[in-house]
Amino acid sequence: MLNKFIGIGNLTADPEVRTTSGGKSIATFTLAVNLDKDDKNPLFVDVQTWEKTADACAKYLEKGRKVLVEGRLQLNRWEDEEGNKRQKHYINAQGVKFFPGKNDDTSQSSGSASQSSAPASSNYDHDDEDDEEPPF
């Protein structure tokens, strides 16, 4: 069965980073994806990244930054404090590509970055399967 998501959009807020009890980094963020060029009502997609990808997203991404996310759609189910059954879809990202931002130095040919700016264009791929519940 095929379960593949590929989307380009802008972050609606800075990524939130957490660490699992096992020491794995998790970054979550919401992506606003326009369905067409003149779309005034974007699709908001929750994204989760793990370990190295999460660390890179936390370090380089900020609200408004354009990224391409590649991953798979997953469903988290839980029971809230009142006993109501809840569920939420999200993207478990295997890869995130950063597009140049306003303040990036586009002359960086190697894609390396200083502490203050993100790489002009970088790929971060997740190669480990997650074995824990998502943070939301």
Coordinates of C-alpha atoms in Angstrom, one line a residue:
M1 CA 0.0 0.0 0.0
L2 CA 1.3 3.5 -0.8
N3 CA 1.4 6.2 1.9
K4 CA 3.5 9.1 0.7
F5 CA 3.2 12.9 1.3
I6 CA 5.2 15.5 -0.5
G7 CA 4.4 19.1 0.1
I8 CA 5.9 22.6 -0.1
G9 CA 4.8 25.3 2.3
N10 CA 5.7 27.8 4.9
L11 CA 6.1 27.2 8.7
T12 CA 3.3 28.9 10.7
A13 CA 5.6 29.1 13.8
D14 CA 9.1 28.2 15.0
P15 CA 9.5 24.4 15.4
E16 CA 8.9 23.0 18.9
V17 CA 11.6 20.6 20.1
R18 CA 11.3 17.8 22.7
T19 CA 13.4 14.9 23.8
T20 CA 11.9 11.5 24.5
S21 CA 12.7 9.5 27.6
G22 CA 15.0 7.5 25.4
G23 CA 17.0 10.6 24.4
K24 CA 15.6 11.0 20.8
S25 CA 15.0 14.5 19.6
I26 CA 11.6 15.3 18.1
A27 CA 10.7 18.6 16.3
T28 CA 7.1 19.4 15.4
F29 CA 5.8 22.3 13.3
T30 CA 2.8 23.2 11.2
L31 CA 3.2 23.8 7.4
A32 CA 0.8 26.1 5.5
V33 CA 0.4 24.6 2.0
N34 CA -1.3 26.6 -0.7
L35 CA -3.3 24.4 -3.0
D36 CA -2.9 26.7 -5.9
K37 CA -1.1 30.0 -6.7
D38 CA -3.9 32.3 -5.7
D39 CA -5.2 30.2 -2.8
K40 CA -6.2 32.4 0.2
N41 CA -7.1 29.4 2.4
P42 CA -4.0 27.2 2.8
L43 CA -4.1 23.6 4.0
F44 CA -2.4 23.4 7.5
V45 CA -0.4 20.2 8.0
D46 CA 1.2 19.1 11.2
V47 CA 4.7 17.7 10.7
Q48 CA 6.9 15.6 13.1
T49 CA 10.6 15.0 12.5
W50 CA 13.1 12.8 14.5
E51 CA 16.7 12.9 15.6
K52 CA 19.2 14.6 13.1
T53 CA 16.3 16.0 11.0
A54 CA 14.7 17.3 14.1
D55 CA 17.9 18.9 15.3
A56 CA 18.5 20.6 11.9
C57 CA 14.9 21.9 11.8
A58 CA 15.2 23.3 15.3
K59 CA 18.5 25.0 14.5
Y60 CA 17.7 26.5 11.1
L61 CA 13.9 26.8 10.7
E62 CA 11.7 29.7 11.8
K63 CA 8.3 31.0 11.2
G64 CA 7.7 31.8 7.6
R65 CA 10.5 29.7 6.2
K66 CA 9.6 27.7 3.0
V67 CA 10.4 23.9 3.1
L68 CA 9.6 20.8 1.2
V69 CA 8.5 17.9 3.4
E70 CA 8.5 14.3 2.4
G71 CA 7.0 11.6 4.6
R72 CA 4.0 9.5 5.4
L73 CA 0.6 10.2 6.8
Q74 CA 0.0 8.8 10.3
L75 CA -2.9 8.9 12.8
N76 CA -2.5 9.4 16.5
R77 CA -5.4 8.3 18.7
W78 CA -5.8 9.1 22.4
E79 CA -8.3 9.8 25.1
D80 CA -8.5 13.3 26.6
E81 CA -8.9 14.2 30.3
E82 CA -12.7 14.1 30.0
G83 CA -12.6 10.6 28.6
N84 CA -13.4 11.7 25.0
K85 CA -11.8 9.7 22.2
R86 CA -9.6 12.0 20.0
Q87 CA -7.5 11.6 16.9
K88 CA -5.2 13.7 14.8
H89 CA -3.5 13.2 11.4
Y90 CA 0.1 14.3 11.0
I91 CA 3.1 13.8 8.7
N92 CA 6.0 11.7 9.9
A93 CA 8.7 13.4 7.9
Q94 CA 11.5 11.3 6.4
G95 CA 13.1 14.3 4.7
V96 CA 13.0 18.1 4.9
K97 CA 14.5 20.4 2.2
F98 CA 15.1 24.0 3.3
F99 CA 14.6 26.7 0.6
P100 CA 16.6 29.9 0.8
G101 CA 15.2 32.5 3.3
K102 CA 15.3 36.3 3.1
N103 CA 18.4 36.6 5.3
D104 CA 20.4 33.7 3.8
D105 CA 23.7 34.3 2.1
T106 CA 23.0 32.9 -1.4
S107 CA 26.7 33.0 -2.2
Q108 CA 27.3 29.9 0.1
S109 CA 28.1 27.4 -2.6
S110 CA 28.9 24.5 -0.2
G111 CA 25.6 24.8 1.7
S112 CA 27.4 25.2 5.0
A113 CA 26.0 27.7 7.5
S114 CA 27.2 29.9 10.3
Q115 CA 25.5 30.0 13.7
S116 CA 23.3 32.9 12.6
S117 CA 22.0 31.7 9.3
A118 CA 20.6 28.5 7.8
P119 CA 22.0 26.8 4.7
A120 CA 20.6 28.3 1.5
S121 CA 19.3 24.9 0.5
S122 CA 19.7 21.8 2.5
N123 CA 18.3 18.3 2.7
Y124 CA 17.9 16.5 5.9
D125 CA 16.7 12.9 5.8
H126 CA 15.4 10.7 8.6
D127 CA 16.7 7.1 8.3
D128 CA 15.5 5.6 11.6
E129 CA 12.0 4.2 12.2
D130 CA 10.3 5.9 15.1
D131 CA 9.3 3.5 17.9
E132 CA 7.6 5.9 20.2
E133 CA 4.4 7.8 20.3
P134 CA 4.3 11.2 18.6
P135 CA 4.5 14.3 20.9
F136 CA 1.0 15.6 20.2

